[in-house]
Coordinates of N, CA and C in Angstrom, one line a residue:
M1 N 0.8 -1.2 0.0 CA 0.0 0.0 0.0 C 0.9 1.2 0.0
E2 N 0.6 2.2 -0.9 CA 1.4 3.4 -0.9 C 0.7 4.4 0.0
M3 N 1.4 4.9 1.0 CA 0.8 5.8 2.0 C 0.9 7.2 1.5
K4 N -0.2 8.0 1.7 CA -0.2 9.4 1.3 C 0.8 10.2 2.1
R5 N 1.2 11.3 1.6 CA 2.3 12.1 2.2 C 1.8 12.6 3.6
Y6 N 0.5 12.9 3.8 CA 0.1 13.4 5.1 C 0.1 12.3 6.1
I7 N 0.1 11.1 5.7 CA 0.2 10.0 6.7 C 1.7 9.7 7.0
V8 N 2.6 9.8 6.0 CA 4.0 9.5 6.2 C 4.6 10.5 7.1
L9 N 4.3 11.8 7.0 CA 4.9 12.8 7.8 C 4.7 12.6 9.3
P10 N 3.5 12.3 9.8 CA 3.4 12.0 11.2 C 4.4 10.9 11.6
L11 N 4.6 9.9 10.8 CA 5.5 8.8 11.2 C 6.9 9.3 11.3
V12 N 7.3 10.2 10.4 CA 8.6 10.8 10.5 C 8.7 11.7 11.8
L13 N 7.6 12.4 12.0 CA 7.6 13.3 13.2 C 7.7 12.5 14.5
L14 N 7.0 11.3 14.5 CA 6.9 10.5 15.7 C 8.2 9.8 16.0
S15 N 8.9 9.4 14.9 CA 10.1 8.5 15.1 C 11.4 9.2 15.1
M16 N 11.5 10.5 14.9 CA 12.8 11.2 14.9 C 12.9 12.2 16.0
S17 N 14.2 12.6 16.3 CA 14.5 13.7 17.2 C 14.2 15.0 16.4
W18 N 14.1 16.1 17.1 CA 13.7 17.4 16.5 C 14.7 18.5 16.8
A19 N 14.8 19.6 15.9 CA 15.8 20.6 16.1 C 15.2 22.0 15.7
S20 N 15.9 23.0 16.2 CA 15.5 24.4 15.8 C 16.8 25.3 15.8
W21 N 16.7 26.4 15.0 CA 17.8 27.3 14.9 C 17.3 28.7 15.0
G22 N 18.1 29.6 15.7 CA 17.8 31.0 15.8 C 16.7 31.4 16.7
Q23 N 16.6 32.7 16.9 CA 15.5 33.2 17.8 C 14.3 33.6 17.0
P24 N 13.1 33.1 17.4 CA 11.9 33.4 16.6 C 11.4 34.8 16.9
A25 N 10.7 35.3 15.9 CA 10.1 36.7 16.1 C 9.1 36.6 17.2
G26 N 9.0 37.7 18.0 CA 8.0 37.8 19.0 C 8.3 37.1 20.3
Y27 N 9.5 36.5 20.4 CA 9.9 35.8 21.6 C 11.3 36.3 22.0
S28 N 11.6 36.2 23.3 CA 12.9 36.5 23.8 C 13.4 35.4 24.6
P29 N 14.8 35.2 24.8 CA 15.3 34.1 25.5 C 14.8 34.1 27.0
Y30 N 14.5 32.9 27.4 CA 14.0 32.7 28.8 C 15.0 31.8 29.5
L31 N 15.6 32.4 30.5 CA 16.7 31.7 31.2 C 16.3 30.9 32.4
A32 N 15.1 31.1 32.9 CA 14.7 30.3 34.1 C 14.1 28.9 33.7
I33 N 15.0 28.2 33.0 CA 14.5 26.9 32.5 C 14.2 25.9 33.6
D34 N 14.9 25.9 34.7 CA 14.6 25.0 35.8 C 13.2 25.3 36.4
S35 N 12.9 26.6 36.5 CA 11.6 26.9 37.0 C 10.5 26.4 36.1
L36 N 10.6 26.6 34.7 CA 9.6 26.1 33.8 C 9.6 24.5 33.9
A37 N 10.7 23.9 34.0 CA 10.8 22.4 34.0 C 10.0 21.9 35.3
Q38 N 10.1 22.6 36.4 CA 9.4 22.2 37.6 C 7.9 22.4 37.4
A39 N 7.5 23.5 36.8 CA 6.1 23.8 36.6 C 5.5 22.8 35.6
L40 N 6.2 22.4 34.6 CA 5.7 21.3 33.7 C 5.6 20.0 34.4
Q41 N 6.6 19.7 35.2 CA 6.5 18.4 35.9 C 5.3 18.3 36.8
V42 N 5.0 19.4 37.6 CA 3.9 19.4 38.4 C 2.6 19.4 37.6
R43 N 2.5 20.2 36.6 CA 1.3 20.3 35.8 C 1.0 18.9 35.1
N44 N 2.0 18.2 34.6 CA 1.8 17.0 33.8 C 1.8 15.7 34.5
A45 N 2.1 15.8 35.8 CA 2.2 14.6 36.6 C 0.9 13.8 36.7
E46 N -0.2 14.6 36.7 CA -1.6 13.9 36.8 C -2.3 13.9 35.4
L47 N -1.5 14.2 34.3 CA -2.1 14.3 33.0 C -1.9 12.9 32.3
H48 N -3.0 12.2 32.1 CA -3.0 10.9 31.5 C -3.6 10.7 30.2
R49 N -4.6 11.6 29.8 CA -5.3 11.5 28.5 C -5.5 12.9 28.0
I50 N -5.3 13.0 26.6 CA -5.5 14.3 25.9 C -6.3 14.0 24.7
A51 N -7.3 14.8 24.4 CA -8.1 14.8 23.2 C -8.1 16.2 22.6
A52 N -7.9 16.4 21.3 CA -7.9 17.7 20.7 C -8.2 17.6 19.3
D53 N -8.7 18.7 18.7 CA -8.7 18.9 17.3 C -7.3 19.3 16.8
F54 N -7.0 18.8 15.6 CA -5.7 19.2 15.0 C -5.8 19.6 13.6
V55 N -5.0 20.5 13.2 CA -4.8 20.9 11.8 C -3.4 20.7 11.4
Q56 N -3.1 19.9 10.4 CA -1.8 19.7 9.9 C -1.6 20.4 8.6
E57 N -0.5 21.2 8.5 CA -0.2 21.9 7.3 C 1.2 21.6 6.8
E58 N 1.3 21.4 5.4 CA 2.6 21.1 4.8 C 2.9 22.2 3.8
H59 N 4.1 22.8 4.0 CA 4.6 23.8 3.2 C 5.9 23.3 2.5
S60 N 5.9 23.4 1.2 CA 7.1 22.9 0.4 C 7.3 23.8 -0.8
P61 N 8.6 24.1 -1.1 CA 8.9 24.8 -2.4 C 8.5 24.1 -3.6
L62 N 8.2 22.8 -3.5 CA 7.8 21.9 -4.6 C 6.3 21.9 -4.8
L63 N 5.5 22.5 -3.8 CA 4.1 22.5 -3.9 C 3.6 23.9 -4.1
A64 N 2.6 24.0 -5.1 CA 2.1 25.3 -5.4 C 1.1 25.8 -4.3
E65 N 0.5 24.9 -3.5 CA -0.4 25.2 -2.5 C 0.0 24.5 -1.2
V66 N -0.5 25.1 -0.1 CA -0.2 24.4 1.2 C -1.1 23.2 1.3
G67 N -0.5 22.1 1.7 CA -1.3 20.9 2.0 C -1.9 20.9 3.3
R68 N -3.1 20.7 3.4 CA -3.8 20.8 4.7 C -4.7 19.6 5.0
S69 N -4.6 19.1 6.2 CA -5.5 18.0 6.7 C -5.8 18.2 8.1
S70 N -6.9 17.6 8.6 CA -7.4 17.9 9.9 C -8.1 16.7 10.5
G71 N -8.4 16.7 11.8 CA -9.1 15.6 12.4 C -9.0 15.7 13.9
R72 N -9.0 14.5 14.6 CA -8.9 14.5 16.1 C -7.6 13.8 16.5
F73 N -7.0 14.3 17.5 CA -5.8 13.7 18.1 C -6.1 13.2 19.5
Y74 N -5.6 12.0 19.8 CA -5.8 11.4 21.1 C -4.4 10.9 21.6
L75 N -4.2 11.1 22.9 CA -3.0 10.6 23.6 C -3.4 10.0 24.9
Q76 N -2.9 8.8 25.1 CA -3.1 8.2 26.4 C -1.8 7.6 26.9
V77 N -1.3 8.1 28.1 CA -0.1 7.6 28.7 C -0.2 6.1 28.9
G78 N 0.9 5.4 28.5 CA 0.9 4.0 28.7 C 0.3 3.2 27.6
R79 N -0.3 3.9 26.6 CA -1.0 3.3 25.5 C -0.4 3.7 24.2
G80 N -0.5 5.0 23.9 CA 0.0 5.6 22.6 C -0.7 6.8 22.2
V81 N -0.6 7.1 20.9 CA -1.2 8.3 20.3 C -2.0 7.8 19.1
Y82 N -3.0 8.6 18.7 CA -3.9 8.3 17.7 C -4.3 9.5 16.9
F83 N -3.9 9.5 15.6 CA -4.4 10.6 14.7 C -5.6 10.1 13.9
D84 N -6.7 10.7 14.1 CA -7.9 10.3 13.4 C -8.2 11.4 12.3
Y85 N -7.6 11.1 11.1 CA -7.8 12.1 10.0 C -9.2 12.1 9.5
Q86 N -9.8 13.2 9.3 CA -11.2 13.4 8.8 C -11.2 14.1 7.5
Q87 N -10.3 15.1 7.3 CA -10.2 15.8 6.0 C -8.7 15.9 5.6
P88 N -8.5 15.8 4.3 CA -9.4 15.8 3.2 C -10.0 14.4 2.9
E89 N -9.3 13.3 3.5 CA -9.8 12.0 3.4 C -9.7 11.3 4.7
E90 N -10.6 10.4 5.0 CA -10.6 9.7 6.3 C -9.5 8.6 6.3
S91 N -8.8 8.6 7.4 CA -7.7 7.6 7.6 C -7.3 7.7 9.1
K92 N -6.6 6.7 9.5 CA -6.3 6.6 10.9 C -4.8 6.1 11.1
L93 N -4.1 6.8 12.0 CA -2.7 6.4 12.3 C -2.6 6.3 13.8
V94 N -2.3 5.1 14.3 CA -2.2 4.8 15.7 C -0.8 4.2 16.1
A95 N -0.1 4.8 17.0 CA 1.1 4.3 17.6 C 0.8 3.6 18.9
Y96 N 0.9 2.3 18.9 CA 0.7 1.5 20.2 C 2.0 1.3 20.8
S97 N 2.1 0.5 21.8 CA 3.3 0.3 22.6 C 4.3 -0.5 21.8
D98 N 3.9 -1.4 20.8 CA 4.8 -2.2 20.1 C 4.6 -2.1 18.6
S99 N 3.8 -1.2 18.1 CA 3.5 -1.2 16.7 C 2.8 0.1 16.3
V100 N 2.8 0.4 15.0 CA 2.1 1.5 14.4 C 1.0 0.9 13.4
L101 N -0.2 1.3 13.6 CA -1.3 0.9 12.7 C -1.8 2.0 11.8
I102 N -1.9 1.7 10.5 CA -2.4 2.7 9.6 C -3.6 2.1 8.9
L103 N -4.7 2.8 8.9 CA -6.0 2.4 8.2 C -6.3 3.5 7.2
E104 N -6.3 3.1 5.9 CA -6.4 4.1 4.8 C -7.0 3.4 3.6
G105 N -8.1 4.0 3.0 CA -8.6 3.5 1.8 C -9.1 2.0 1.9
G106 N -9.6 1.6 3.0 CA -10.0 0.2 3.2 C -8.9 -0.8 3.4
E107 N -7.7 -0.3 3.5 CA -6.5 -1.2 3.7 C -6.0 -1.0 5.1
R108 N -5.3 -2.0 5.6 CA -4.8 -2.0 6.9 C -3.3 -2.4 6.9
Q109 N -2.5 -1.6 7.5 CA -1.0 -1.8 7.5 C -0.5 -1.7 8.9
V110 N 0.3 -2.7 9.3 CA 0.9 -2.7 10.7 C 2.4 -2.7 10.6
I111 N 3.0 -1.8 11.3 CA 4.5 -1.7 11.3 C 4.9 -2.1 12.8
R112 N 5.6 -3.2 12.9 CA 5.9 -3.7 14.2 C 7.4 -3.4 14.6
F113 N 7.6 -3.3 15.9 CA 8.9 -3.0 16.4 C 9.6 -4.2 17.0
G114 N 10.8 -4.0 17.4 CA 11.6 -5.2 17.9 C 11.3 -5.5 19.4
D115 N 12.2 -6.1 20.0 CA 12.1 -6.6 21.4 C 11.7 -5.5 22.3
R116 N 10.6 -5.7 23.0 CA 10.1 -4.7 24.0 C 9.7 -3.4 23.3
G117 N 9.4 -3.5 22.0 CA 8.9 -2.3 21.4 C 10.1 -1.3 21.1
R118 N 11.3 -1.7 21.2 CA 12.4 -0.8 21.0 C 12.3 -0.1 19.7
G119 N 12.5 1.2 19.7 CA 12.4 2.0 18.5 C 11.0 2.5 18.2
N120 N 10.0 2.1 19.0 CA 8.7 2.6 18.8 C 8.6 4.1 19.0
P121 N 7.9 4.8 18.1 CA 7.9 6.3 18.2 C 6.9 6.8 19.3
M122 N 6.1 5.9 19.9 CA 5.2 6.3 21.0 C 5.9 7.0 22.1
G123 N 7.1 6.5 22.5 CA 7.8 7.1 23.6 C 8.2 8.5 23.4
Q124 N 8.7 8.7 22.1 CA 9.1 10.1 21.8 C 8.0 11.0 21.7
M125 N 6.8 10.6 21.2 CA 5.7 11.5 21.1 C 5.1 11.8 22.5
L126 N 5.0 10.8 23.3 CA 4.6 11.1 24.7 C 5.5 12.1 25.4
E127 N 6.8 11.8 25.3 CA 7.8 12.6 26.0 C 7.7 14.1 25.5
L128 N 7.6 14.3 24.2 CA 7.6 15.7 23.7 C 6.3 16.4 23.8
T129 N 5.2 15.6 23.9 CA 3.9 16.2 24.0 C 3.6 16.6 25.5
L130 N 4.0 15.7 26.4 CA 3.8 15.9 27.8 C 4.9 16.8 28.4
L131 N 6.1 16.7 27.9 CA 7.2 17.4 28.4 C 7.3 17.4 30.0
R132 N 7.3 16.2 30.5 CA 7.4 16.0 31.9 C 8.8 16.2 32.5
D133 N 9.8 16.0 31.7 CA 11.2 16.0 32.3 C 12.1 16.8 31.3
L134 N 12.2 18.1 31.4 CA 13.1 18.9 30.5 C 14.5 18.5 30.9
G135 N 14.8 18.2 32.1 CA 16.2 17.9 32.5 C 16.7 16.6 31.7
K136 N 15.8 15.7 31.5 CA 16.2 14.5 30.8 C 16.4 14.8 29.3
L137 N 15.6 15.7 28.8 CA 15.8 16.1 27.4 C 17.1 16.8 27.2
K138 N 17.5 17.6 28.2 CA 18.7 18.4 28.1 C 19.9 17.5 27.9
G139 N 19.8 16.2 28.4 CA 20.9 15.3 28.3 C 21.1 14.8 26.9
R140 N 20.0 14.9 26.0 CA 20.1 14.3 24.7 C 20.0 15.4 23.6
Y141 N 19.6 16.6 24.0 CA 19.4 17.7 23.0 C 20.0 18.9 23.5
A142 N 20.4 19.8 22.6 CA 20.7 21.2 22.9 C 19.4 21.9 23.0
L143 N 19.1 22.5 24.1 CA 17.7 23.0 24.4 C 17.7 24.5 24.6
D144 N 16.8 25.2 24.0 CA 16.6 26.6 24.1 C 15.2 26.9 24.5
V145 N 14.9 27.8 25.4 CA 13.6 28.2 25.8 C 13.4 29.7 25.5
Y146 N 12.2 30.0 25.0 CA 11.9 31.4 24.7 C 10.5 31.8 25.4
R147 N 10.3 33.1 25.7 CA 9.1 33.5 26.3 C 8.5 34.6 25.4
G148 N 7.1 34.5 25.2 CA 6.4 35.5 24.4 C 5.1 35.8 25.1
N149 N 4.3 36.7 24.5 CA 3.0 37.0 25.1 C 2.1 35.8 25.1
A150 N 2.2 35.0 24.1 CA 1.3 33.8 24.0 C 1.7 32.7 24.9
G151 N 2.9 32.6 25.3 CA 3.4 31.5 26.1 C 4.9 31.3 25.9
Y152 N 5.2 30.0 25.9 CA 6.6 29.6 25.8 C 6.9 28.8 24.5
L153 N 8.1 28.9 24.1 CA 8.6 28.1 22.9 C 9.8 27.3 23.3
I154 N 9.7 26.0 23.2 CA 10.9 25.2 23.5 C 11.4 24.6 22.2
V155 N 12.8 24.8 22.1 CA 13.5 24.4 20.9 C 14.5 23.3 21.2
L156 N 14.5 22.2 20.4 CA 15.4 21.1 20.6 C 16.3 21.0 19.4
R157 N 17.6 20.8 19.7 CA 18.6 20.5 18.6 C 19.2 19.2 18.9
P158 N 19.0 18.2 18.1 CA 19.6 16.8 18.3 C 21.1 16.9 18.3
R159 N 21.7 16.1 19.1 CA 23.2 16.0 19.2 C 23.7 15.0 18.1
R160 N 22.9 14.1 17.6 CA 23.3 13.1 16.7 C 23.4 13.7 15.3
R161 N 24.5 13.6 14.7 CA 24.8 14.2 13.4 C 23.8 13.7 12.3
E162 N 23.6 12.4 12.4 CA 22.7 11.8 11.3 C 21.3 12.3 11.4
V163 N 20.9 12.7 12.6 CA 19.5 13.2 12.7 C 19.4 14.6 12.2
V164 N 20.5 15.4 12.4 CA 20.5 16.8 11.9 C 20.4 16.8 10.4
K165 N 20.9 15.8 9.7 CA 20.8 15.8 8.3 C 19.4 15.6 7.8
L166 N 18.6 15.0 8.6 CA 17.2 14.7 8.2 C 16.2 15.8 8.7
I167 N 16.4 16.4 9.8 CA 15.5 17.3 10.4 C 16.3 18.6 10.8
E168 N 15.9 19.7 10.4 CA 16.6 21.0 10.7 C 16.0 21.8 11.8
K169 N 14.7 21.7 12.0 CA 14.1 22.6 13.0 C 12.8 22.1 13.5
I170 N 12.7 22.1 14.9 CA 11.4 21.8 15.6 C 11.1 22.8 16.6
S171 N 9.9 23.3 16.6 CA 9.5 24.3 17.7 C 8.3 23.7 18.4
I172 N 8.3 23.7 19.7 CA 7.1 23.2 20.5 C 6.6 24.4 21.3
Y173 N 5.4 24.8 21.0 CA 4.7 26.0 21.6 C 3.8 25.6 22.8
L174 N 4.0 26.3 23.9 CA 3.2 26.0 25.1 C 2.3 27.2 25.3
R175 N 1.0 27.0 25.7 CA 0.1 28.1 26.0 C 0.5 28.7 27.4
A176 N 0.4 30.0 27.5 CA 0.8 30.7 28.7 C -0.1 30.3 29.9
E177 N -1.4 30.1 29.6 CA -2.4 29.9 30.7 C -2.3 28.5 31.4
D178 N -1.9 27.5 30.6 CA -1.9 26.2 31.2 C -0.7 25.3 30.8
L179 N 0.2 25.8 30.0 CA 1.4 25.1 29.6 C 1.1 23.9 28.7
A180 N -0.1 23.9 28.1 CA -0.4 22.8 27.2 C 0.3 23.1 25.8
V181 N 0.7 22.0 25.2 CA 1.3 22.1 23.8 C 0.2 22.5 22.8
S182 N 0.4 23.7 22.2 CA -0.6 24.2 21.3 C -0.2 24.0 19.8
R183 N 1.1 23.9 19.6 CA 1.6 23.8 18.2 C 2.9 23.1 18.2
I184 N 3.1 22.3 17.2 CA 4.4 21.7 16.9 C 4.8 22.0 15.5
E185 N 6.0 22.5 15.3 CA 6.4 22.8 13.9 C 7.7 22.1 13.6
L186 N 7.7 21.5 12.5 CA 8.8 20.7 12.0 C 9.3 21.2 10.7
S187 N 10.6 21.5 10.6 CA 11.2 21.9 9.4 C 12.2 20.9 8.8
L188 N 12.1 20.6 7.6 CA 12.9 19.6 6.9 C 13.9 20.2 6.0
P189 N 15.0 19.5 5.6 CA 15.9 20.0 4.6 C 15.2 20.4 3.3
G190 N 15.7 21.4 2.7 CA 15.2 21.9 1.4 C 14.0 22.9 1.5
G191 N 13.8 23.3 2.7 CA 12.8 24.3 2.9 C 11.4 23.9 3.2
S192 N 11.1 22.6 3.3 CA 9.8 22.0 3.6 C 9.5 22.2 5.1
R193 N 8.2 22.4 5.4 CA 7.8 22.6 6.8 C 6.5 22.0 7.0
T194 N 6.3 21.3 8.2 CA 5.0 20.7 8.6 C 4.7 21.2 10.0
S195 N 3.4 21.6 10.2 CA 3.0 22.1 11.5 C 1.7 21.4 11.9
Y196 N 1.6 21.3 13.2 CA 0.4 20.7 13.9 C -0.1 21.7 14.9
E197 N -1.4 22.1 14.6 CA -2.0 23.1 15.5 C -3.1 22.3 16.3
F198 N -3.0 22.4 17.7 CA -4.0 21.7 18.5 C -4.9 22.7 19.2
T199 N -6.2 22.5 19.0 CA -7.2 23.3 19.6 C -8.3 22.5 20.3
N200 N -9.2 23.1 21.1 CA -10.3 22.4 21.7 C -9.7 21.2 22.5
Q201 N -8.7 21.5 23.3 CA -8.1 20.4 24.1 C -8.9 20.1 25.3
Q202 N -8.9 18.8 25.6 CA -9.6 18.2 26.7 C -8.7 17.3 27.4
F203 N -8.7 17.3 28.8 CA -7.7 16.5 29.5 C -8.4 15.5 30.5
N204 N -7.9 14.3 30.5 CA -8.3 13.3 31.4 C -9.7 12.9 31.3
L205 N -10.3 13.0 30.1 CA -11.7 12.6 29.9 C -11.6 11.2 29.2
Q206 N -12.7 10.5 29.2 CA -12.8 9.2 28.6 C -12.6 9.4 27.1
L207 N -11.7 8.5 26.5 CA -11.4 8.6 25.1 C -12.3 7.6 24.3
P208 N -12.5 7.8 23.0 CA -13.2 6.8 22.2 C -12.4 5.6 22.0
E209 N -13.1 4.5 21.5 CA -12.4 3.3 21.1 C -11.3 3.6 20.1
W210 N -10.2 2.9 20.2 CA -9.1 3.0 19.3 C -9.2 1.9 18.3
P211 N -8.7 2.1 17.0 CA -8.7 1.0 16.1 C -7.7 -0.1 16.6
Q212 N -8.0 -1.3 16.1 CA -7.2 -2.5 16.5 C -6.6 -3.1 15.2

């Protein structure tokens, strides 16, 4: 089965480390990283389930128009993440503890991982969406934090050279009022960029049934 580009990109996003360069407009450096890390740890300690609307946009020098898709996003700690695409076409992408499931065009594809789910992207997605331990991330990434009127921006630069060749920039935006992740922006070599905007977020509510 040939996966559409808007399905493949979340797999790249889930399975890779992320990076960013430079100071973004409207933000200034925030030096009290330990204070923010403590606030995130307290805020997210009791956060187990997230449901949100999402809009995914793809910008590329090779595309005349912006590619746009949307749907519902679900995250459950200890289980995984679920992208339920509704526009422009219905499809589903679920990262479980030991596999990724893709349902598209009446076809079903499962990508399985090795022993104990090693290499599964679920862990990375949970870690970067919940941001429970910035100190742990600082051990693996060069980390910069910025503050603006809308909230915080956390920037990660992978230390592994092979990752930098694949991904140039990642920005994770946090809302000022509750420190929830409102936007994730991924820049790829060649000027391509993919963003995820999360709205209508709900926390710790009962989630719908996930595909199997």
